Amino acid sequence: DSGVTQTPKHLITATGQRVTLRCSPRSGDLSVYWYQQSLDQGLQFLIQYYNGEERAKGNILERFSAQQFPDLHSELNLSSLELGDSALYFCASSVNQGRVNEQFFGPGTRLTVL
Amino acid sequence: DQQVKQNSPSLSVQEGRISILNCDYTNSMFDYFLWYKKYPAEGPTFLISISSIKDKNEDGRFTVFLNKSAKHLSLHIVPSQPGDSAVYFCAASFFYGQNFVFGPGTRLSVLP
């Protein structure tokens, strides 16, 4: 158990809808990272927050947004969903803006868009 | 265009033998490389890393080799154990960068 929790574990929705994925980092971790893993693809870095502020952006679509709240949990919002958004979404956390080996991953949320 | 490639989607090895997982990258600016292991229904967990100033890093049964001129790294697991059966991701980053690039993964099956 990495100490990072993600809810829900599974989410099934329809095209055009909007969903929110939630992540609670390890106790004491200030950074939260979001990754997307599509079928047969590696993890794609989406976005990073540090202590409530956006710090880095990767291949995140404009239809997607994220935020980190004062209690340090983070939410990833996906809107106008398309079939291709079906994927595993991982959240990771680290104490600071550390190197990737210092990131701890949650179990992921599997999103299925029908 | 994939910057980090793992050309073998799967690999099967007998218990006790050596497992070799390969990874190639295209961006010569990458200078920090990592391997992550992922079991089903769990998030990836960090396994081992290597920076570009080294060509080898060892941690118990796991050794990572880096060949910068060939833009190639490999993970050796000796001896392989059934519990090593998982998907292994290779990842690359700039040492102080935040945009980590992962390969598509190789599924390792260690047969008893």
PDB file of N, CA, C and O in Angstrom, chain B residues 83-108:
ATOM      1  N   GLY B  83       7.387 -14.294  -8.287  1.00  0.00           N
ATOM      2  CA  GLY B  83       6.869 -13.020  -7.798  1.00  0.00           C
ATOM      3  C   GLY B  83       7.309 -11.819  -8.613  1.00  0.00           C
ATOM      4  O   GLY B  83       6.792 -10.720  -8.427  1.00  0.00           O
ATOM      5  N   ASP B  84       8.267 -12.040  -9.518  1.00  0.00           N
ATOM      6  CA  ASP B  84       8.705 -10.960 -10.398  1.00  0.00           C
ATOM      7  C   ASP B  84       7.754 -10.772 -11.575  1.00  0.00           C
ATOM      8  O   ASP B  84       7.891  -9.815 -12.340  1.00  0.00           O
ATOM      9  N   SER B  85       6.818 -11.676 -11.736  1.00  0.00           N
ATOM     10  CA  SER B  85       5.864 -11.576 -12.838  1.00  0.00           C
ATOM     11  C   SER B  85       5.038 -10.303 -12.671  1.00  0.00           C
ATOM     12  O   SER B  85       4.325 -10.132 -11.681  1.00  0.00           O
ATOM     13  N   ALA B  86       5.158  -9.407 -13.623  1.00  0.00           N
ATOM     14  CA  ALA B  86       4.534  -8.087 -13.544  1.00  0.00           C
ATOM     15  C   ALA B  86       4.785  -7.382 -14.870  1.00  0.00           C
ATOM     16  O   ALA B  86       5.474  -7.901 -15.749  1.00  0.00           O
ATOM     17  N   VAL B  87       4.246  -6.188 -14.992  1.00  0.00           N
ATOM     18  CA  VAL B  87       4.576  -5.331 -16.133  1.00  0.00           C
ATOM     19  C   VAL B  87       5.674  -4.374 -15.692  1.00  0.00           C
ATOM     20  O   VAL B  87       5.575  -3.750 -14.627  1.00  0.00           O
ATOM     21  N   TYR B  88       6.713  -4.270 -16.490  1.00  0.00           N
ATOM     22  CA  TYR B  88       7.839  -3.407 -16.177  1.00  0.00           C
ATOM     23  C   TYR B  88       7.863  -2.222 -17.138  1.00  0.00           C
ATOM     24  O   TYR B  88       7.861  -2.393 -18.364  1.00  0.00           O
ATOM     25  N   PHE B  89       7.889  -1.032 -16.554  1.00  0.00           N
ATOM     26  CA  PHE B  89       7.939   0.188 -17.343  1.00  0.00           C
ATOM     27  C   PHE B  89       9.320   0.817 -17.225  1.00  0.00           C
ATOM     28  O   PHE B  89       9.856   0.972 -16.133  1.00  0.00           O
ATOM     29  N   CYS B  90       9.842   1.212 -18.341  1.00  0.00           N
ATOM     30  CA  CYS B  90      11.043   2.010 -18.398  1.00  0.00           C
ATOM     31  C   CYS B  90      10.604   3.472 -18.475  1.00  0.00           C
ATOM     32  O   CYS B  90       9.600   3.786 -19.123  1.00  0.00           O
ATOM     33  N   ALA B  91      11.317   4.373 -17.804  1.00  0.00           N
ATOM     34  CA  ALA B  91      10.965   5.790 -17.838  1.00  0.00           C
ATOM     35  C   ALA B  91      12.230   6.622 -17.927  1.00  0.00           C
ATOM     36  O   ALA B  91      13.291   6.211 -17.445  1.00  0.00           O
ATOM     37  N   ALA B  92      12.103   7.787 -18.534  1.00  0.00           N
ATOM     38  CA  ALA B  92      13.250   8.669 -18.697  1.00  0.00           C
ATOM     39  C   ALA B  92      12.861  10.092 -18.337  1.00  0.00           C
ATOM     40  O   ALA B  92      11.717  10.501 -18.537  1.00  0.00           O
ATOM     41  N   SER B  93      13.815  10.808 -17.813  1.00  0.00           N
ATOM     42  CA  SER B  93      13.545  12.208 -17.497  1.00  0.00           C
ATOM     43  C   SER B  93      14.833  13.009 -17.573  1.00  0.00           C
ATOM     44  O   SER B  93      15.929  12.449 -17.645  1.00  0.00           O
ATOM     45  N   PHE B  94      14.670  14.297 -17.551  1.00  0.00           N
ATOM     46  CA  PHE B  94      15.806  15.171 -17.347  1.00  0.00           C
ATOM     47  C   PHE B  94      15.997  15.234 -15.845  1.00  0.00           C
ATOM     48  O   PHE B  94      15.039  15.231 -15.095  1.00  0.00           O
ATOM     49  N   PHE B  95      17.210  15.295 -15.408  1.00  0.00           N
ATOM     50  CA  PHE B  95      17.498  15.078 -13.999  1.00  0.00           C
ATOM     51  C   PHE B  95      16.664  15.955 -13.081  1.00  0.00           C
ATOM     52  O   PHE B  95      16.209  15.525 -12.041  1.00  0.00           O
ATOM     53  N   TYR B  96      16.480  17.188 -13.491  1.00  0.00           N
ATOM     54  CA  TYR B  96      15.667  18.062 -12.650  1.00  0.00           C
ATOM     55  C   TYR B  96      14.324  18.373 -13.299  1.00  0.00           C
ATOM     56  O   TYR B  96      13.657  19.299 -12.931  1.00  0.00           O
ATOM     57  N   GLY B  97      13.972  17.564 -14.280  1.00  0.00           N
ATOM     58  CA  GLY B  97      12.740  17.829 -14.999  1.00  0.00           C
ATOM     59  C   GLY B  97      11.530  17.224 -14.337  1.00  0.00           C
ATOM     60  O   GLY B  97      11.609  16.427 -13.425  1.00  0.00           O
ATOM     61  N   GLN B  98      10.391  17.621 -14.783  1.00  0.00           N
ATOM     62  CA  GLN B  98       9.146  17.116 -14.235  1.00  0.00           C
ATOM     63  C   GLN B  98       8.366  16.288 -15.252  1.00  0.00           C
ATOM     64  O   GLN B  98       7.444  15.605 -14.895  1.00  0.00           O
ATOM     65  N   ASN B  99       8.738  16.383 -16.502  1.00  0.00           N
ATOM     66  CA  ASN B  99       7.970  15.709 -17.537  1.00  0.00           C
ATOM     67  C   ASN B  99       8.570  14.347 -17.795  1.00  0.00           C
ATOM     68  O   ASN B  99       9.463  14.184 -18.613  1.00  0.00           O
ATOM     69  N   PHE B 100       8.092  13.363 -17.072  1.00  0.00           N
ATOM     70  CA  PHE B 100       8.653  12.030 -17.144  1.00  0.00           C
ATOM     71  C   PHE B 100       8.009  11.269 -18.282  1.00  0.00           C
ATOM     72  O   PHE B 100       6.797  11.274 -18.452  1.00  0.00           O
ATOM     73  N   VAL B 101       8.797  10.570 -19.065  1.00  0.00           N
ATOM     74  CA  VAL B 101       8.312   9.847 -20.227  1.00  0.00           C
ATOM     75  C   VAL B 101       8.448   8.357 -19.967  1.00  0.00           C
ATOM     76  O   VAL B 101       9.549   7.867 -19.690  1.00  0.00           O
ATOM     77  N   PHE B 102       7.343   7.661 -20.054  1.00  0.00           N
ATOM     78  CA  PHE B 102       7.327   6.231 -19.803  1.00  0.00           C
ATOM     79  C   PHE B 102       7.223   5.462 -21.112  1.00  0.00           C
ATOM     80  O   PHE B 102       6.592   5.921 -22.070  1.00  0.00           O
ATOM     81  N   GLY B 103       7.806   4.294 -21.128  1.00  0.00           N
ATOM     82  CA  GLY B 103       7.606   3.365 -22.237  1.00  0.00           C
ATOM     83  C   GLY B 103       6.292   2.632 -22.067  1.00  0.00           C
ATOM     84  O   GLY B 103       5.631   2.757 -21.036  1.00  0.00           O
ATOM     85  N   PRO B 104       5.907   1.831 -23.052  1.00  0.00           N
ATOM     86  CA  PRO B 104       4.616   1.127 -23.017  1.00  0.00           C
ATOM     87  C   PRO B 104       4.589  -0.082 -22.096  1.00  0.00           C
ATOM     88  O   PRO B 104       3.524  -0.610 -21.817  1.00  0.00           O
ATOM     89  N   GLY B 105       5.753  -0.526 -21.641  1.00  0.00           N
ATOM     90  CA  GLY B 105       5.790  -1.636 -20.700  1.00  0.00           C
ATOM     91  C   GLY B 105       6.071  -2.972 -21.371  1.00  0.00           C
ATOM     92  O   GLY B 105       5.773  -3.181 -22.546  1.00  0.00           O
ATOM     93  N   THR B 106       6.675  -3.864 -20.586  1.00  0.00           N
ATOM     94  CA  THR B 106       6.895  -5.253 -20.985  1.00  0.00           C
ATOM     95  C   THR B 106       6.318  -6.139 -19.897  1.00  0.00           C
ATOM     96  O   THR B 106       6.639  -5.963 -18.711  1.00  0.00           O
ATOM     97  N   ARG B 107       5.472  -7.073 -20.310  1.00  0.00           N
ATOM     98  CA  ARG B 107       4.884  -7.998 -19.334  1.00  0.00           C
ATOM     99  C   ARG B 107       5.814  -9.188 -19.166  1.00  0.00           C
ATOM    100  O   ARG B 107       6.055  -9.936 -20.110  1.00  0.00           O
ATOM    101  N   LEU B 108       6.353  -9.348 -17.966  1.00  0.00           N
ATOM    102  CA  LEU B 108       7.249 -10.459 -17.659  1.00  0.00           C
ATOM    103  C   LEU B 108       6.476 -11.560 -16.949  1.00  0.00           C
ATOM    104  O   LEU B 108       5.763 -11.292 -15.976  1.00  0.00           O
TER     105      LEU B 108
END
